[in-house]
Amino acid sequence: MSQQTNKTQGKLYAIGTGPGASDLITVRGARILGELDILYAPAGKKNAPSLAHTIVTPYLTAKTTVKTYHFLMKAPREAKEAVWDDVAQRILEDVAEGKKVGFITLGDTMLFSTWVSLLERIGNQPWLEIIPGVTSFAAIASRASLPLAMENQSLVVMPCTASPEALEQAIVNHECIVLMKVYGRLQQVRDLLRRHSLFEHAILMSDATLENEQCWRRLDEIDDEQTLPYFSTILINKTRK
Amino acid sequence: MSQQTNKTQGKLYAIGTGPGASDLITVRGARILGELDILYAPAGKKNAPSLAHTIVTPYLTAKTTVKTYHFLMKAPREAKEAVWDDVAQRILEDVAEGKKVGFITLGDTMLFSTWVSLLERIGNQPWLEIIPGVTSFAAIASRASLPLAMENQSLVVMPCTASPEALEQAIVNHECIVLMKVYGRLQQVRDLLRRHSLFEHAILMSDATLENEQCWRRLDEIDDEQTLPYFSTILINKTRK
């Protein structure tokens, strides 16, 4: 590679936006967002800005070109992979042209995040910096004053898409349990918590740290699944009521 | 309570500093630090500033009085509780006097954090705001480009002070395992990982995001426990090498 090529090498920043409130992003994330040439942001429904895009908007300047893409959440594997391939390729081209490129992802960059699918394609590069973010469950614990693990306790983070056996095992074995991806699976999770008499130790929070945040301390009081927002998480701490 | 008393009501902010680099605190945490009348910070060894204190120093102004206290990490329970009682009482007095008071804690506020011991004493108050932080393990995952859980996988966070049976069970049952509080327990953890052939999926990182950050991708290459820094964490992802 010639020296000139080295000089024009761009950079890629994968940035965790945090849970929802714009000021729960890191100082580093906010600063870098203000310096980007190009930002890759997920597109929201009906072409409205996505939550991740909305979170970072206060930090963007006119110099940044925002490129939105539709990440297919419920599509077949091949369709998802085609999007990841395409976005990874476009990012690689932008970086090769010397651009400062950002990619944003909700919560933390490395936990249940689209970014990891891009990382698999892009690889660990010297021009890549990954910036962590506050996870949704840490924000929920703070908002609800419900501690996560303490001292010798353990914390398990499970998606409700895991097998019923794995979910049950986790709930039995650990003091503190975070259940993510609750949307569409509330009934089965409630049945599980009822069997283990965990209602009094559980809360459900939706849209944590946003204006429309909701918190239920009685999971049996939620009418039906139709009312449950998409970003809903259950937190259980057996040592608290 | 008279209206005048309400007017002079102070506020308490429990602030997670994030993992170590000053700019991995949240924007909200940084802003509030600049507005405090009083900051409660842990004292470091030999009266040097603690890591949490060092992290927030760039955001403090001359108007903030810093009150350091020795939190006893290895003392008997009664001695620890006496410190928590004392600090909680002092914070309550400062808030009652109408002060804006801050309390800082490394990483996230609600996970393996001294703050929770104070929260138990202070209670959930309308004048209390808890501000989450980036956890050490999220920072380590980003720095090492080693993903935490994806899709249907689960993540477990265990302190190495847990029972050998609980540690072994967690390592067997989950795809992604974070082992905290490794310091002083490396030999037994290595024995466990060796028995389960997990060396190739594990990394150990110390002082993540700080200047003296170290990362070992071969746990069998670490000479002995004497060389291991206090802030050391092991990350295991069985689906990665």
Short mmCIF file of C-alpha atoms in Angstrom, two decimals:
data_model
loop_
_atom_site.label_atom_id
_atom_site.label_comp_id
_atom_site.label_asym_id
_atom_site.label_seq_id
_atom_site.Cartn_x
_atom_site.Cartn_y
_atom_site.Cartn_z
CA MET A 1 0.00 0.00 0.00
CA SER A 2 1.43 3.41 -0.90
CA GLN A 3 1.84 6.14 1.69
CA GLN A 4 -0.87 8.18 0.01
CA THR A 5 -3.37 5.35 0.41
CA ASN A 6 -2.50 5.12 4.11
CA LYS A 7 -3.12 8.82 4.53
CA THR A 8 -6.63 8.58 3.17
CA GLN A 9 -7.59 5.54 5.24
CA GLY A 10 -10.96 6.19 6.86
CA LYS A 11 -12.30 5.01 10.17
CA LEU A 12 -15.34 3.06 11.28
CA TYR A 13 -17.00 3.62 14.63
CA ALA A 14 -19.65 1.19 15.89
CA ILE A 15 -21.50 3.16 18.53
CA GLY A 16 -23.93 1.90 21.16
CA THR A 17 -26.63 4.55 21.58
CA GLY A 18 -27.68 3.40 25.05
CA PRO A 19 -31.26 2.56 26.04
CA GLY A 20 -33.28 5.47 24.67
CA ALA A 21 -32.72 8.90 26.24
CA SER A 22 -30.28 10.85 24.08
CA ASP A 23 -28.11 11.82 27.04
CA LEU A 24 -27.56 8.21 28.09
CA ILE A 25 -25.11 7.74 25.22
CA THR A 26 -21.45 7.95 26.24
CA VAL A 27 -19.51 11.21 25.99
CA ARG A 28 -17.22 9.50 23.47
CA GLY A 29 -20.13 8.32 21.35
CA ALA A 30 -21.66 11.82 21.32
CA ARG A 31 -18.35 13.44 20.35
CA ILE A 32 -17.65 11.01 17.51
CA LEU A 33 -21.18 11.41 16.13
CA GLY A 34 -20.42 15.11 15.67
CA GLU A 35 -17.32 14.31 13.59
CA LEU A 36 -18.71 11.74 11.15
CA ASP A 37 -18.80 12.08 7.38
CA ILE A 38 -21.35 9.29 7.05
CA LEU A 39 -23.70 7.66 9.52
CA TYR A 40 -25.39 4.32 8.87
CA ALA A 41 -28.68 4.23 10.77
CA PRO A 42 -31.49 1.71 10.75
CA ALA A 43 -34.68 2.93 9.05
CA GLY A 44 -37.81 3.05 11.18
CA LYS A 45 -41.28 1.89 10.28
CA LYS A 46 -43.03 3.75 7.45
CA ASN A 47 -39.82 5.70 6.85
CA ALA A 48 -40.03 7.48 10.22
CA PRO A 49 -36.65 7.73 11.95
CA SER A 50 -35.78 4.64 13.98
CA LEU A 51 -35.28 4.93 17.74
CA ALA A 52 -31.50 4.64 17.34
CA HIS A 53 -31.55 7.44 14.75
CA THR A 54 -33.73 9.65 16.99
CA ILE A 55 -31.40 9.13 19.97
CA VAL A 56 -28.33 10.41 18.10
CA THR A 57 -29.97 13.26 16.19
CA PRO A 58 -28.97 15.97 18.74
CA TYR A 59 -25.30 15.13 18.15
CA LEU A 60 -25.26 15.15 14.33
CA THR A 61 -24.12 18.16 12.33
CA ALA A 62 -24.89 19.25 8.77
CA LYS A 63 -21.60 17.71 7.53
CA THR A 64 -22.86 14.17 8.20
CA THR A 65 -24.66 12.23 5.48
CA VAL A 66 -27.13 9.82 7.04
CA LYS A 67 -27.65 6.59 5.12
CA THR A 68 -30.61 4.60 6.40
CA TYR A 69 -31.16 0.95 5.63
CA HIS A 70 -33.99 -1.44 6.33
CA PHE A 71 -32.79 -4.14 8.60
CA LEU A 72 -35.28 -6.96 8.26
CA MET A 73 -36.20 -8.15 11.75
CA LYS A 74 -38.59 -10.95 10.83
CA ALA A 75 -37.37 -11.95 7.38
CA PRO A 76 -35.85 -15.33 6.46
CA ARG A 77 -32.17 -15.77 7.24
CA GLU A 78 -31.08 -15.34 3.60
CA ALA A 79 -32.85 -11.99 3.27
CA LYS A 80 -31.27 -10.72 6.50
CA GLU A 81 -27.85 -11.86 5.36
CA ALA A 82 -28.27 -10.09 2.03
CA VAL A 83 -28.87 -6.80 3.91
CA TRP A 84 -25.86 -7.37 6.17
CA ASP A 85 -23.69 -8.21 3.15
CA ASP A 86 -24.83 -5.07 1.36
CA VAL A 87 -24.35 -2.70 4.33
CA ALA A 88 -20.95 -4.22 5.18
CA GLN A 89 -19.85 -3.74 1.57
CA ARG A 90 -21.03 -0.13 1.48
CA ILE A 91 -19.27 0.63 4.77
CA LEU A 92 -16.03 -0.94 3.50
CA GLU A 93 -16.20 1.23 0.38
CA ASP A 94 -16.79 4.41 2.40
CA VAL A 95 -13.89 3.63 4.74
CA ALA A 96 -11.64 2.85 1.75
CA GLU A 97 -12.47 6.33 0.41
CA GLY A 98 -11.13 7.83 3.61
CA LYS A 99 -14.45 8.64 5.23
CA LYS A 100 -15.20 8.74 8.93
CA VAL A 101 -18.10 6.31 9.09
CA GLY A 102 -20.42 5.57 12.01
CA PHE A 103 -22.82 2.72 12.62
CA ILE A 104 -25.31 2.99 15.48
CA THR A 105 -27.02 0.28 17.43
CA LEU A 106 -29.44 0.43 20.38
CA GLY A 107 -28.15 -0.32 23.86
CA ASP A 108 -24.71 -1.89 23.87
CA THR A 109 -22.86 -2.68 20.64
CA MET A 110 -22.03 -6.29 21.51
CA LEU A 111 -25.23 -7.64 23.12
CA PHE A 112 -28.12 -8.80 20.91
CA SER A 113 -27.00 -6.29 18.32
CA THR A 114 -27.11 -6.07 14.53
CA TRP A 115 -23.62 -4.68 14.69
CA VAL A 116 -22.18 -8.13 15.45
CA SER A 117 -23.52 -9.43 12.12
CA LEU A 118 -21.62 -6.63 10.38
CA LEU A 119 -18.51 -7.25 12.48
CA GLU A 120 -18.50 -10.85 11.26
CA ARG A 121 -18.33 -9.54 7.69
CA ILE A 122 -15.96 -6.62 8.22
CA GLY A 123 -13.57 -8.35 10.61
CA ASN A 124 -11.49 -6.85 13.38
CA GLN A 125 -9.65 -4.01 11.64
CA PRO A 126 -7.09 -1.45 12.84
CA TRP A 127 -9.39 1.31 11.55
CA LEU A 128 -12.35 0.03 13.58
CA GLU A 129 -13.34 1.31 17.01
CA ILE A 130 -16.28 -0.17 18.91
CA ILE A 131 -17.84 2.08 21.53
CA PRO A 132 -19.93 0.35 24.18
CA GLY A 133 -23.28 1.61 25.44
CA VAL A 134 -25.54 1.36 28.45
CA THR A 135 -27.70 -1.77 28.12
CA SER A 136 -31.48 -1.57 28.39
CA PHE A 137 -31.49 -3.76 31.48
CA ALA A 138 -29.02 -1.52 33.34
CA ALA A 139 -31.27 1.45 32.53
CA ILE A 140 -34.35 -0.45 33.71
CA ALA A 141 -32.65 -1.40 36.98
CA SER A 142 -31.78 2.27 37.58
CA ARG A 143 -35.24 3.57 36.65
CA ALA A 144 -37.00 1.00 38.84
CA SER A 145 -34.47 1.13 41.72
CA LEU A 146 -34.28 -2.65 41.39
CA PRO A 147 -30.72 -3.89 41.86
CA LEU A 148 -29.07 -6.36 39.53
CA ALA A 149 -26.70 -8.90 41.11
CA MET A 150 -24.83 -8.12 44.35
CA GLU A 151 -21.96 -9.82 46.17
CA ASN A 152 -22.03 -13.57 45.37
CA GLN A 153 -25.23 -13.44 43.32
CA SER A 154 -25.36 -14.10 39.60
CA LEU A 155 -27.14 -12.39 36.74
CA VAL A 156 -28.47 -14.14 33.66
CA VAL A 157 -29.71 -12.39 30.53
CA MET A 158 -32.05 -14.53 28.43
CA PRO A 159 -34.00 -13.82 25.27
CA CYS A 160 -37.55 -15.19 25.55
CA THR A 161 -36.86 -16.84 22.19
CA ALA A 162 -34.72 -19.41 24.04
CA SER A 163 -36.19 -22.87 24.62
CA PRO A 164 -38.72 -23.25 27.47
CA GLU A 165 -36.28 -25.62 29.18
CA ALA A 166 -33.42 -23.10 29.01
CA LEU A 167 -35.67 -20.31 30.32
CA GLU A 168 -36.87 -22.45 33.23
CA GLN A 169 -33.34 -23.54 34.10
CA ALA A 170 -32.13 -19.94 34.13
CA ILE A 171 -34.99 -18.82 36.33
CA VAL A 172 -34.29 -21.59 38.82
CA ASN A 173 -30.50 -21.25 38.92
CA HIS A 174 -29.90 -17.51 39.24
CA GLU A 175 -30.84 -14.77 41.70
CA CYS A 176 -31.26 -12.09 39.09
CA ILE A 177 -32.83 -12.71 35.69
CA VAL A 178 -33.30 -10.37 32.73
CA LEU A 179 -35.80 -11.56 30.13
CA MET A 180 -35.43 -9.75 26.81
CA LYS A 181 -37.54 -10.00 23.64
CA VAL A 182 -40.72 -10.38 25.71
CA TYR A 183 -42.92 -8.92 22.96
CA GLY A 184 -45.30 -11.58 21.63
CA ARG A 185 -44.28 -14.02 24.37
CA LEU A 186 -45.76 -12.48 27.51
CA GLN A 187 -48.29 -15.20 28.17
CA GLN A 188 -45.78 -18.04 28.24
CA VAL A 189 -43.36 -16.03 30.37
CA ARG A 190 -46.10 -15.19 32.85
CA ASP A 191 -47.03 -18.87 33.09
CA LEU A 192 -43.41 -19.66 33.88
CA LEU A 193 -43.11 -16.96 36.53
CA ARG A 194 -46.42 -18.01 38.09
CA ARG A 195 -45.24 -21.62 38.38
CA HIS A 196 -42.14 -20.42 40.21
CA SER A 197 -43.98 -17.86 42.38
CA LEU A 198 -41.84 -15.03 41.06
CA PHE A 199 -44.49 -12.35 40.41
CA GLU A 200 -43.61 -10.41 43.54
CA HIS A 201 -39.96 -10.18 42.51
CA ALA A 202 -40.53 -9.21 38.88
CA ILE A 203 -41.16 -5.98 37.01
CA LEU A 204 -41.82 -5.33 33.35
CA MET A 205 -40.61 -2.10 31.81
CA SER A 206 -41.26 -0.75 28.32
CA ASP A 207 -39.50 2.09 26.52
CA ALA A 208 -37.21 2.68 29.51
CA THR A 209 -35.81 6.23 29.84
CA LEU A 210 -38.12 7.51 27.07
CA GLU A 211 -41.11 9.83 27.54
CA ASN A 212 -43.53 6.95 27.08
CA GLU A 213 -41.77 4.69 29.60
CA GLN A 214 -44.12 2.29 31.38
CA CYS A 215 -43.44 0.05 34.36
CA TRP A 216 -45.61 -2.74 35.70
CA ARG A 217 -44.79 -4.08 39.16
CA ARG A 218 -47.65 -6.56 38.92
CA LEU A 219 -47.26 -8.69 35.82
CA ASP A 220 -50.73 -10.17 36.30
CA GLU A 221 -52.22 -6.68 35.86
CA ILE A 222 -51.25 -6.34 32.22
CA ASP A 223 -54.43 -6.84 30.22
CA ASP A 224 -53.19 -8.69 27.17
CA GLU A 225 -50.30 -8.76 24.79
CA GLN A 226 -51.81 -6.23 22.44
CA THR A 227 -50.96 -3.43 24.88
CA LEU A 228 -47.31 -4.41 25.29
CA PRO A 229 -44.84 -2.12 23.48
CA TYR A 230 -42.10 -3.68 21.38
CA PHE A 231 -39.22 -2.66 23.67
CA SER A 232 -40.33 -4.55 26.77
CA THR A 233 -38.06 -6.29 29.25
CA ILE A 234 -38.70 -8.23 32.46
CA LEU A 235 -36.34 -7.92 35.41
CA ILE A 236 -36.48 -10.42 38.27
CA ASN A 237 -34.51 -10.15 41.48
CA LYS A 238 -35.41 -12.96 43.88
CA THR A 239 -33.88 -11.14 46.84
CA ARG A 240 -36.18 -8.10 46.43
CA LYS A 241 -39.89 -7.48 46.63
CA MET B 1 -43.73 19.90 55.42
CA SER B 2 -43.87 23.66 54.77
CA GLN B 3 -43.58 25.07 51.28
CA GLN B 4 -40.25 26.63 52.19
CA THR B 5 -38.84 23.24 53.15
CA ASN B 6 -39.97 21.86 49.81
CA LYS B 7 -38.20 24.68 48.01
CA THR B 8 -34.88 23.86 49.65
CA GLN B 9 -35.13 20.13 49.03
CA GLY B 10 -31.86 18.91 47.53
CA LYS B 11 -31.23 16.11 45.07
CA LEU B 12 -29.16 12.97 45.06
CA TYR B 13 -27.66 11.52 41.89
CA ALA B 14 -26.12 8.05 41.93
CA ILE B 15 -23.90 8.01 38.86
CA GLY B 16 -22.27 5.05 37.15
CA THR B 17 -18.85 6.18 35.90
CA GLY B 18 -18.55 3.46 33.27
CA PRO B 19 -15.56 1.11 32.97
CA GLY B 20 -12.56 3.43 33.21
CA ALA B 21 -12.01 5.90 30.37
CA SER B 22 -13.45 9.28 31.37
CA ASP B 23 -15.37 9.66 28.12
CA LEU B 24 -17.21 6.36 28.56
CA ILE B 25 -19.45 7.97 31.19
CA THR B 26 -22.87 9.02 29.91
CA VAL B 27 -23.54 12.55 28.67
CA ARG B 28 -26.09 12.90 31.49
CA GLY B 29 -23.62 11.75 34.13
CA ALA B 30 -20.98 14.19 32.86
CA ARG B 31 -23.44 17.11 32.84
CA ILE B 32 -24.71 16.43 36.36
CA LEU B 33 -21.17 16.08 37.72
CA GLY B 34 -20.57 19.67 36.60
CA GLU B 35 -23.59 20.90 38.58
CA LEU B 36 -22.99 19.22 41.96
CA ASP B 37 -22.51 20.98 45.28
CA ILE B 38 -21.07 17.86 46.89
CA LEU B 39 -19.60 14.67 45.45
CA TYR B 40 -19.14 11.53 47.52
CA ALA B 41 -16.25 9.54 46.06
CA PRO B 42 -14.49 6.43 47.29
CA ALA B 43 -10.97 7.04 48.59
CA GLY B 44 -8.15 5.21 46.83
CA LYS B 45 -5.26 3.36 48.38
CA LYS B 46 -2.75 5.46 50.34
CA ASN B 47 -5.02 8.49 49.86
CA ALA B 48 -4.46 8.58 46.10
CA PRO B 49 -7.66 9.26 44.15
CA SER B 50 -9.71 6.13 43.48
CA LEU B 51 -10.36 5.04 39.91
CA ALA B 52 -13.97 6.27 40.09
CA HIS B 53 -12.75 9.67 41.34
CA THR B 54 -10.12 9.89 38.59
CA ILE B 55 -12.71 9.06 35.90
CA VAL B 56 -14.98 11.97 36.85
CA THR B 57 -12.31 14.58 37.59
CA PRO B 58 -12.52 16.20 34.09
CA TYR B 59 -16.19 17.02 34.69
CA LEU B 60 -15.92 18.56 38.17
CA THR B 61 -15.79 22.33 38.71
CA ALA B 62 -14.44 24.40 41.60
CA LYS B 63 -17.93 24.72 43.08
CA THR B 64 -18.05 21.01 43.98
CA THR B 65 -16.83 19.84 47.39
CA VAL B 66 -15.48 16.30 47.11
CA LYS B 67 -15.96 14.15 50.20
CA THR B 68 -13.97 10.94 50.06
CA TYR B 69 -14.66 7.95 52.25
CA HIS B 70 -12.90 4.66 52.80
CA PHE B 71 -15.13 1.88 51.69
CA LEU B 72 -13.74 -1.24 53.33
CA MET B 73 -13.54 -3.96 50.70
CA LYS B 74 -12.19 -6.80 52.82
CA ALA B 75 -13.44 -5.83 56.29
CA PRO B 76 -15.97 -7.82 58.34
CA ARG B 77 -19.61 -7.22 57.55
CA GLU B 78 -20.21 -5.03 60.62
CA ALA B 79 -17.37 -2.67 59.70
CA LYS B 80 -18.66 -2.34 56.13
CA GLU B 81 -22.17 -1.66 57.38
CA ALA B 82 -20.90 1.03 59.73
CA VAL B 83 -19.35 2.85 56.75
CA TRP B 84 -22.54 2.50 54.69
CA ASP B 85 -24.64 3.77 57.62
CA ASP B 86 -22.34 6.74 58.08
CA VAL B 87 -22.19 7.72 54.38
CA ALA B 88 -25.96 7.28 53.96
CA GLN B 89 -26.56 9.52 56.99
CA ARG B 90 -24.18 12.21 55.71
CA ILE B 91 -25.84 12.14 52.26
CA LEU B 92 -29.31 12.44 53.82
CA GLU B 93 -28.16 15.47 55.81
CA ASP B 94 -26.66 17.15 52.74
CA VAL B 95 -29.83 16.57 50.70
CA ALA B 96 -31.98 17.88 53.56
CA GLU B 97 -29.90 21.06 53.47
CA GLY B 98 -30.88 21.53 49.84
CA LYS B 99 -27.61 20.44 48.28
CA LYS B 100 -27.14 18.78 44.92
CA VAL B 101 -25.29 15.65 45.96
CA GLY B 102 -23.60 13.04 43.79
CA PHE B 103 -22.38 9.53 44.55
CA ILE B 104 -20.18 7.76 42.01
CA THR B 105 -19.66 4.10 41.44
CA LEU B 106 -17.56 2.21 38.86
CA GLY B 107 -19.29 0.63 35.88
CA ASP B 108 -23.06 0.49 36.24
CA THR B 109 -24.82 1.75 39.37
CA MET B 110 -26.92 -1.37 39.95
CA LEU B 111 -24.53 -4.27 39.26
CA PHE B 112 -22.05 -5.38 41.98
CA SER B 113 -22.02 -1.83 43.24
CA THR B 114 -21.56 -0.17 46.63
CA TRP B 115 -24.35 2.17 45.66
CA VAL B 116 -26.95 -0.56 46.23
CA SER B 117 -25.90 -0.80 49.89
CA LEU B 118 -26.58 2.92 50.24
CA LEU B 119 -29.86 2.65 48.33
CA GLU B 120 -31.03 0.07 50.88
CA ARG B 121 -30.47 2.67 53.60
CA ILE B 122 -31.70 5.76 51.77
CA GLY B 123 -34.73 4.16 50.11
CA ASN B 124 -36.35 5.06 46.81
CA GLN B 125 -36.96 8.81 47.14
CA PRO B 126 -38.57 11.37 44.81
CA TRP B 127 -35.35 13.43 45.07
CA LEU B 128 -33.18 10.51 43.96
CA GLU B 129 -32.06 9.88 40.37
CA ILE B 130 -29.97 6.84 39.46
CA ILE B 131 -27.93 7.16 36.28
CA PRO B 132 -26.77 3.91 34.71
CA GLY B 133 -23.30 3.32 33.32
CA VAL B 134 -21.49 1.11 30.82
CA THR B 135 -20.54 -2.16 32.53
CA SER B 136 -16.95 -3.41 32.49
CA PHE B 137 -17.94 -6.51 30.54
CA ALA B 138 -19.60 -4.49 27.77
CA ALA B 139 -16.42 -2.42 27.48
CA ILE B 140 -14.29 -5.56 27.39
CA ALA B 141 -16.44 -7.10 24.66
CA SER B 142 -16.03 -3.93 22.57
CA ARG B 143 -12.28 -3.64 23.16
CA ALA B 144 -11.68 -7.31 22.33
CA SER B 145 -14.23 -7.47 19.47
CA LEU B 146 -15.68 -10.49 21.26
CA PRO B 147 -19.48 -10.50 21.06
CA LEU B 148 -21.69 -11.10 24.05
CA ALA B 149 -24.90 -13.06 23.44
CA MET B 150 -26.63 -13.05 20.03
CA GLU B 151 -30.05 -14.22 18.83
CA ASN B 152 -31.22 -17.10 21.07
CA GLN B 153 -28.03 -17.28 23.13
CA SER B 154 -27.85 -16.41 26.81
CA LEU B 155 -25.38 -14.44 28.86
CA VAL B 156 -24.51 -15.14 32.47
CA VAL B 157 -22.51 -12.83 34.73
CA MET B 158 -20.91 -14.62 37.67
CA PRO B 159 -18.61 -13.43 40.42
CA CYS B 160 -15.78 -15.92 40.98
CA THR B 161 -16.74 -15.74 44.66
CA ALA B 162 -19.76 -17.92 43.84
CA SER B 163 -19.63 -21.60 44.80
CA PRO B 164 -17.60 -23.94 42.54
CA GLU B 165 -20.84 -25.79 41.73
CA ALA B 166 -22.64 -22.60 40.67
CA LEU B 167 -19.66 -21.54 38.54
CA GLU B 168 -19.49 -24.92 36.82
CA GLN B 169 -23.23 -24.98 36.19
CA ALA B 170 -23.14 -21.50 34.65
CA ILE B 171 -20.24 -22.44 32.39
CA VAL B 172 -22.03 -25.54 31.18
CA ASN B 173 -25.48 -23.98 30.68
CA HIS B 174 -24.76 -20.71 28.83
CA GLU B 175 -23.13 -19.71 25.55
CA CYS B 176 -21.60 -16.53 26.90
CA ILE B 177 -20.09 -16.25 30.38
CA VAL B 178 -18.63 -13.23 32.18
CA LEU B 179 -16.50 -14.06 35.21
CA MET B 180 -15.97 -11.07 37.49
CA LYS B 181 -13.84 -10.76 40.65
CA VAL B 182 -11.15 -13.00 39.15
CA TYR B 183 -8.40 -11.43 41.24
CA GLY B 184 -6.99 -13.97 43.70
CA ARG B 185 -8.99 -16.80 42.12
CA LEU B 186 -7.31 -17.25 38.73
CA GLN B 187 -5.92 -20.71 39.41
CA GLN B 188 -9.26 -22.27 40.29
CA VAL B 189 -11.01 -20.57 37.36
CA ARG B 190 -8.31 -21.80 34.96
CA ASP B 191 -8.75 -25.35 36.29
CA LEU B 192 -12.48 -25.09 35.61
CA LEU B 193 -12.01 -23.74 32.07
CA ARG B 194 -9.40 -26.42 31.32
CA ARG B 195 -11.77 -29.19 32.41
CA HIS B 196 -14.40 -27.83 30.03
CA SER B 197 -11.94 -27.16 27.17
CA LEU B 198 -12.87 -23.48 27.07
CA PHE B 199 -9.42 -21.87 26.79
CA GLU B 200 -9.81 -21.17 23.09
CA HIS B 201 -13.07 -19.29 23.66
CA ALA B 202 -11.90 -17.21 26.63
CA ILE B 203 -10.07 -13.94 27.10
CA LEU B 204 -8.95 -12.17 30.24
CA MET B 205 -8.84 -8.39 30.26
CA SER B 206 -7.52 -6.08 32.95
CA ASP B 207 -8.06 -2.34 33.34
CA ALA B 208 -10.20 -2.23 30.19
CA THR B 209 -10.31 1.14 28.37
CA LEU B 210 -7.50 2.54 30.56
CA GLU B 211 -3.94 3.27 29.43
CA ASN B 212 -2.65 0.17 31.18
CA GLU B 213 -5.27 -2.14 29.65
CA GLN B 214 -4.01 -5.69 29.15
CA CYS B 215 -5.65 -8.55 27.28
CA TRP B 216 -4.69 -12.21 27.32
CA ARG B 217 -6.18 -14.45 24.64
CA ARG B 218 -4.35 -17.46 26.07
CA LEU B 219 -5.22 -17.88 29.72
CA ASP B 220 -2.53 -20.53 30.11
CA GLU B 221 0.11 -17.92 29.24
CA ILE B 222 -0.41 -15.83 32.37
CA ASP B 223 2.54 -16.57 34.64
CA ASP B 224 0.99 -16.49 38.08
CA GLU B 225 -1.56 -14.59 40.07
CA GLN B 226 0.91 -12.01 41.31
CA THR B 227 0.88 -10.33 37.89
CA LEU B 228 -2.90 -10.05 37.65
CA PRO B 229 -4.28 -6.52 38.18
CA TYR B 230 -7.24 -6.07 40.53
CA PHE B 231 -9.74 -5.13 37.81
CA SER B 232 -9.60 -8.35 35.81
CA THR B 233 -12.50 -10.03 34.08
CA ILE B 234 -12.81 -13.18 31.98
CA LEU B 235 -15.13 -13.28 28.98
CA ILE B 236 -16.09 -16.60 27.39
CA ASN B 237 -18.09 -16.97 24.19
CA LYS B 238 -18.39 -20.63 23.18
CA THR B 239 -19.40 -19.75 19.64
CA ARG B 240 -16.17 -17.79 18.96
CA LYS B 241 -12.48 -18.61 18.82
#
